[in-house]
Amino acid sequence: MPRGSWSDKRERQHDHIKSGLEERGHSEDESEEIAGRSTTSKAELLKAVGR
């Protein structure tokens, strides 16, 4: 995860998504990738709509 370039809120979202995926049986690497993509997508979407 690109720490430092995201707000604290985005980092918390990333960690929450990642831990949830790991609890459901995904590998750490796969969880990291999915969480990073999910969090980045949310941030870009909100930026596009002006929030």
Coordinates of C-alpha atoms in Angstrom, one line a residue:
M1 CA 0.0 0.0 0.0
P2 CA 1.4 3.4 -0.9
R3 CA 1.5 4.8 2.7
G4 CA 1.9 8.5 3.0
S5 CA 0.1 9.2 -0.2
W6 CA -3.3 8.3 1.2
S7 CA -5.2 10.0 4.1
D8 CA -5.5 8.2 7.4
K9 CA -9.1 7.3 6.4
R10 CA -7.9 5.6 3.2
E11 CA -5.3 3.6 5.1
R12 CA -7.9 2.4 7.6
Q13 CA -10.2 1.4 4.8
H14 CA -7.3 -0.5 3.1
D15 CA -6.5 -2.3 6.3
H16 CA -10.1 -3.2 7.0
I17 CA -10.6 -4.6 3.5
K18 CA -7.3 -6.5 3.7
S19 CA -8.0 -8.1 7.1
G20 CA -11.5 -9.1 6.0
L21 CA -10.2 -10.8 2.9
E22 CA -7.6 -12.7 4.9
E23 CA -10.2 -13.9 7.4
R24 CA -12.2 -15.3 4.4
G25 CA -9.2 -17.3 3.3
H26 CA -7.4 -15.2 0.7
S27 CA -3.6 -15.1 0.8
E28 CA -1.8 -12.1 2.2
D29 CA -0.5 -11.1 -1.3
E30 CA -3.9 -11.4 -2.9
S31 CA -5.6 -9.5 0.0
E32 CA -3.1 -6.7 -0.4
E33 CA -3.7 -6.4 -4.1
I34 CA -7.5 -6.4 -3.8
A35 CA -7.5 -4.0 -0.9
G36 CA -5.2 -1.6 -2.7
R37 CA -7.2 -1.6 -5.9
S38 CA -10.5 -1.2 -4.0
T39 CA -9.3 1.7 -2.0
T40 CA -7.7 3.4 -5.0
S41 CA -10.9 3.0 -7.0
K42 CA -13.0 4.6 -4.2
A43 CA -10.6 7.5 -3.9
E44 CA -10.5 8.1 -7.7
L45 CA -14.3 7.9 -8.0
L46 CA -14.8 10.4 -5.2
K47 CA -12.2 12.7 -6.7
A48 CA -14.0 12.5 -10.1
V49 CA -17.3 13.6 -8.6
G50 CA -15.7 16.4 -6.7
R51 CA -15.8 15.1 -3.1

